[in-house]
mmCIF file of C-alpha atoms in Angstrom:
data_model
loop_
_atom_site.group_PDB
_atom_site.id
_atom_site.type_symbol
_atom_site.label_atom_id
_atom_site.label_comp_id
_atom_site.label_asym_id
_atom_site.label_seq_id
_atom_site.Cartn_x
_atom_site.Cartn_y
_atom_site.Cartn_z
ATOM 1 C CA UNK A 1 0.000 0.000 0.000
ATOM 2 C CA UNK A 2 1.355 3.380 -0.967
ATOM 3 C CA UNK A 3 1.431 6.107 1.704
ATOM 4 C CA UNK A 4 1.474 9.883 1.424
ATOM 5 C CA UNK A 5 4.549 11.813 2.497
ATOM 6 C CA UNK A 6 4.187 14.417 5.226
ATOM 7 C CA UNK A 7 5.982 17.308 3.555
ATOM 8 C CA UNK A 8 4.770 17.174 -0.051
ATOM 9 C CA UNK A 9 1.691 18.586 -1.706
ATOM 10 C CA UNK A 10 -1.112 16.208 -2.653
ATOM 11 C CA UNK A 11 -0.508 16.819 -6.364
ATOM 12 C CA UNK A 12 3.187 15.908 -6.010
ATOM 13 C CA UNK A 13 2.345 12.730 -4.094
ATOM 14 C CA UNK A 14 -0.203 11.783 -6.740
ATOM 15 C CA UNK A 15 2.361 12.332 -9.482
ATOM 16 C CA UNK A 16 4.848 10.107 -7.616
ATOM 17 C CA UNK A 17 2.182 7.416 -7.226
ATOM 18 C CA UNK A 18 1.348 7.511 -10.937
ATOM 19 C CA UNK A 19 5.021 7.322 -11.919
ATOM 20 C CA UNK A 20 5.690 4.456 -9.505
ATOM 21 C CA UNK A 21 2.640 2.533 -10.742
ATOM 22 C CA UNK A 22 3.708 3.151 -14.343
ATOM 23 C CA UNK A 23 7.210 1.812 -13.690
ATOM 24 C CA UNK A 24 5.775 -1.290 -11.975
ATOM 25 C CA UNK A 25 3.334 -1.852 -14.832
ATOM 26 C CA UNK A 26 6.053 -1.642 -17.504
ATOM 27 C CA UNK A 27 8.345 -3.962 -15.508
ATOM 28 C CA UNK A 28 5.552 -6.514 -15.114
ATOM 29 C CA UNK A 29 4.574 -6.177 -18.771
ATOM 30 C CA UNK A 30 8.189 -6.781 -19.795
ATOM 31 C CA UNK A 31 8.385 -9.884 -17.572
ATOM 32 C CA UNK A 32 5.089 -11.459 -18.608
ATOM 33 C CA UNK A 33 4.755 -10.031 -22.136
ATOM 34 C CA UNK A 34 1.094 -9.423 -21.306
ATOM 35 C CA UNK A 35 -0.592 -6.096 -20.731
ATOM 36 C CA UNK A 36 -3.543 -7.836 -19.081
ATOM 37 C CA UNK A 37 -1.319 -9.586 -16.509
ATOM 38 C CA UNK A 38 0.517 -6.339 -15.774
ATOM 39 C CA UNK A 39 -2.767 -4.504 -15.209
ATOM 40 C CA UNK A 40 -4.203 -7.340 -13.127
ATOM 41 C CA UNK A 41 -1.067 -7.417 -10.969
ATOM 42 C CA UNK A 42 -1.383 -3.696 -10.181
ATOM 43 C CA UNK A 43 -5.105 -4.024 -9.451
ATOM 44 C CA UNK A 44 -4.517 -6.985 -7.136
ATOM 45 C CA UNK A 45 -1.744 -5.126 -5.355
ATOM 46 C CA UNK A 46 -3.852 -1.979 -4.889
ATOM 47 C CA UNK A 47 -7.107 -3.652 -3.860
ATOM 48 C CA UNK A 48 -7.904 -3.772 -0.166
ATOM 49 C CA UNK A 49 -9.647 -6.758 1.346
ATOM 50 C CA UNK A 50 -10.002 -5.263 4.835
ATOM 51 C CA UNK A 51 -12.645 -2.704 3.815
ATOM 52 C CA UNK A 52 -16.261 -3.606 4.556
ATOM 53 C CA UNK A 53 -18.569 -3.489 1.540
ATOM 54 C CA UNK A 54 -20.782 -0.690 2.922
ATOM 55 C CA UNK A 55 -17.810 1.708 2.821
ATOM 56 C CA UNK A 56 -17.364 1.257 -0.922
ATOM 57 C CA UNK A 57 -20.923 0.720 -2.198
ATOM 58 C CA UNK A 58 -23.027 3.901 -2.266
ATOM 59 C CA UNK A 59 -26.047 4.119 -0.008
ATOM 60 C CA UNK A 60 -29.273 4.464 -1.970
ATOM 61 C CA UNK A 61 -32.042 6.532 -0.426
ATOM 62 C CA UNK A 62 -35.506 6.696 -1.937
ATOM 63 C CA UNK A 63 -37.896 9.469 -1.029
ATOM 64 C CA UNK A 64 -41.391 9.827 -2.452
ATOM 65 C CA UNK A 65 -41.682 12.364 -5.235
ATOM 66 C CA UNK A 66 -44.924 14.252 -4.733
ATOM 67 C CA UNK A 67 -46.281 17.131 -6.775
ATOM 68 C CA UNK A 68 -48.115 20.092 -5.251
ATOM 69 C CA UNK A 69 -51.566 18.472 -5.485
ATOM 70 C CA UNK A 70 -50.340 15.310 -3.758
ATOM 71 C CA UNK A 71 -48.663 17.293 -0.975
ATOM 72 C CA UNK A 72 -51.837 19.261 -0.300
ATOM 73 C CA UNK A 73 -53.806 15.994 -0.401
ATOM 74 C CA UNK A 74 -51.524 14.609 2.331
ATOM 75 C CA UNK A 75 -52.170 17.666 4.486
ATOM 76 C CA UNK A 76 -55.890 17.608 3.807
ATOM 77 C CA UNK A 77 -56.242 13.959 4.850
ATOM 78 C CA UNK A 78 -53.785 14.350 7.772
ATOM 79 C CA UNK A 79 -51.423 11.675 6.451
ATOM 80 C CA UNK A 80 -47.643 11.446 6.676
ATOM 81 C CA UNK A 81 -45.140 10.324 4.053
ATOM 82 C CA UNK A 82 -44.348 7.286 6.195
ATOM 83 C CA UNK A 83 -47.973 6.189 6.022
ATOM 84 C CA UNK A 84 -48.142 6.332 2.235
ATOM 85 C CA UNK A 85 -44.820 4.466 2.021
ATOM 86 C CA UNK A 86 -46.080 1.636 4.244
ATOM 87 C CA UNK A 87 -47.070 -1.718 2.779
ATOM 88 C CA UNK A 88 -50.731 -1.093 3.609
ATOM 89 C CA UNK A 89 -50.728 2.486 2.305
ATOM 90 C CA UNK A 90 -54.078 2.133 0.529
ATOM 91 C CA UNK A 91 -55.721 1.219 3.847
ATOM 92 C CA UNK A 92 -54.257 4.349 5.456
ATOM 93 C CA UNK A 93 -55.569 6.504 2.609
ATOM 94 C CA UNK A 94 -59.035 4.950 2.693
ATOM 95 C CA UNK A 95 -59.416 5.211 6.459
ATOM 96 C CA UNK A 96 -58.253 8.846 6.450
ATOM 97 C CA UNK A 97 -60.742 9.559 3.659
ATOM 98 C CA UNK A 98 -63.608 7.924 5.558
ATOM 99 C CA UNK A 99 -62.751 9.812 8.739
ATOM 100 C CA UNK A 100 -62.689 13.189 6.942
ATOM 101 C CA UNK A 101 -65.719 12.392 4.743
ATOM 102 C CA UNK A 102 -67.865 11.591 7.780
ATOM 103 C CA UNK A 103 -67.004 14.937 9.306
ATOM 104 C CA UNK A 104 -67.496 17.090 6.173
ATOM 105 C CA UNK A 105 -70.256 15.251 4.259
ATOM 106 C CA UNK A 106 -73.003 17.526 2.823
ATOM 107 C CA UNK A 107 -75.702 15.286 4.342
ATOM 108 C CA UNK A 108 -74.247 16.112 7.771
ATOM 109 C CA UNK A 109 -74.952 19.778 7.155
ATOM 110 C CA UNK A 110 -71.518 20.948 6.001
ATOM 111 C CA UNK A 111 -72.103 23.719 3.449
ATOM 112 C CA UNK A 112 -68.447 24.276 2.511
ATOM 113 C CA UNK A 113 -66.905 22.565 -0.485
ATOM 114 C CA UNK A 114 -64.490 20.731 1.809
ATOM 115 C CA UNK A 115 -66.031 17.354 0.878
ATOM 116 C CA UNK A 116 -65.162 17.906 -2.803
ATOM 117 C CA UNK A 117 -61.570 18.738 -1.840
ATOM 118 C CA UNK A 118 -61.387 15.612 0.346
ATOM 119 C CA UNK A 119 -62.745 13.482 -2.507
ATOM 120 C CA UNK A 120 -60.168 14.929 -4.930
ATOM 121 C CA UNK A 121 -57.382 14.391 -2.385
ATOM 122 C CA UNK A 122 -58.484 10.782 -1.943
ATOM 123 C CA UNK A 123 -58.353 10.091 -5.688
ATOM 124 C CA UNK A 124 -54.958 11.869 -6.043
ATOM 125 C CA UNK A 125 -53.350 9.773 -3.316
ATOM 126 C CA UNK A 126 -54.880 6.537 -4.588
ATOM 127 C CA UNK A 127 -53.469 7.271 -8.051
ATOM 128 C CA UNK A 128 -50.041 7.904 -6.518
ATOM 129 C CA UNK A 129 -50.253 4.711 -4.422
ATOM 130 C CA UNK A 130 -51.021 2.620 -7.512
ATOM 131 C CA UNK A 131 -47.930 3.882 -9.345
ATOM 132 C CA UNK A 132 -45.636 5.650 -6.869
ATOM 133 C CA UNK A 133 -42.794 7.869 -8.040
ATOM 134 C CA UNK A 134 -39.571 8.133 -6.076
ATOM 135 C CA UNK A 135 -36.536 10.363 -6.083
ATOM 136 C CA UNK A 136 -33.421 8.311 -5.459
ATOM 137 C CA UNK A 137 -30.072 9.541 -4.222
ATOM 138 C CA UNK A 138 -26.925 7.456 -4.111
ATOM 139 C CA UNK A 139 -23.887 8.525 -2.106
ATOM 140 C CA UNK A 140 -21.124 7.205 0.114
ATOM 141 C CA UNK A 141 -21.445 7.836 3.852
ATOM 142 C CA UNK A 142 -19.099 10.598 5.099
ATOM 143 C CA UNK A 143 -17.342 10.904 1.751
ATOM 144 C CA UNK A 144 -17.740 12.704 -1.545
ATOM 145 C CA UNK A 145 -17.872 10.417 -4.579
ATOM 146 C CA UNK A 146 -18.019 10.812 -8.341
ATOM 147 C CA UNK A 147 -21.153 9.560 -10.100
ATOM 148 C CA UNK A 148 -19.908 8.683 -13.576
ATOM 149 C CA UNK A 149 -23.389 8.072 -14.980
ATOM 150 C CA UNK A 150 -24.372 11.677 -14.228
ATOM 151 C CA UNK A 151 -20.847 13.085 -14.671
ATOM 152 C CA UNK A 152 -20.865 15.000 -11.393
ATOM 153 C CA UNK A 153 -19.640 14.852 -7.802
ATOM 154 C CA UNK A 154 -22.113 13.691 -5.159
ATOM 155 C CA UNK A 155 -21.999 15.041 -1.569
ATOM 156 C CA UNK A 156 -21.824 12.619 1.376
ATOM 157 C CA UNK A 157 -24.945 10.750 2.465
#
């Protein structure tokens, strides 16, 4: 394993590492007459087996992607994001709808248009529950990483 020196800049240490790896690669390629074996030798030498997998593999977090109507529907039915993410999310939506509909039904004497809003909120959330949309974020814990598929740096998780 190659270590950084205490008195050099990072760029100088990186240059030394690249030159050292290049010399080793050419020596190995000369010995084996195989570029693949030379590359594999350097990869085997540089790989670390003592690192746990969760340090290297990015953590993937999924959060529900809700538009403005769906967010207001959540507030109107007094639901949380955790409830619509649960396995029995449709039951949560239906019970919240029933509870609110009983309170604001026109037959109960409610003259506001609250029942129509509750009905619309119910249908919005049921549509979302049938085909939910999520926003996913992948990142390493406590470390910046480069996401090559998006060609940008990702902040720590």
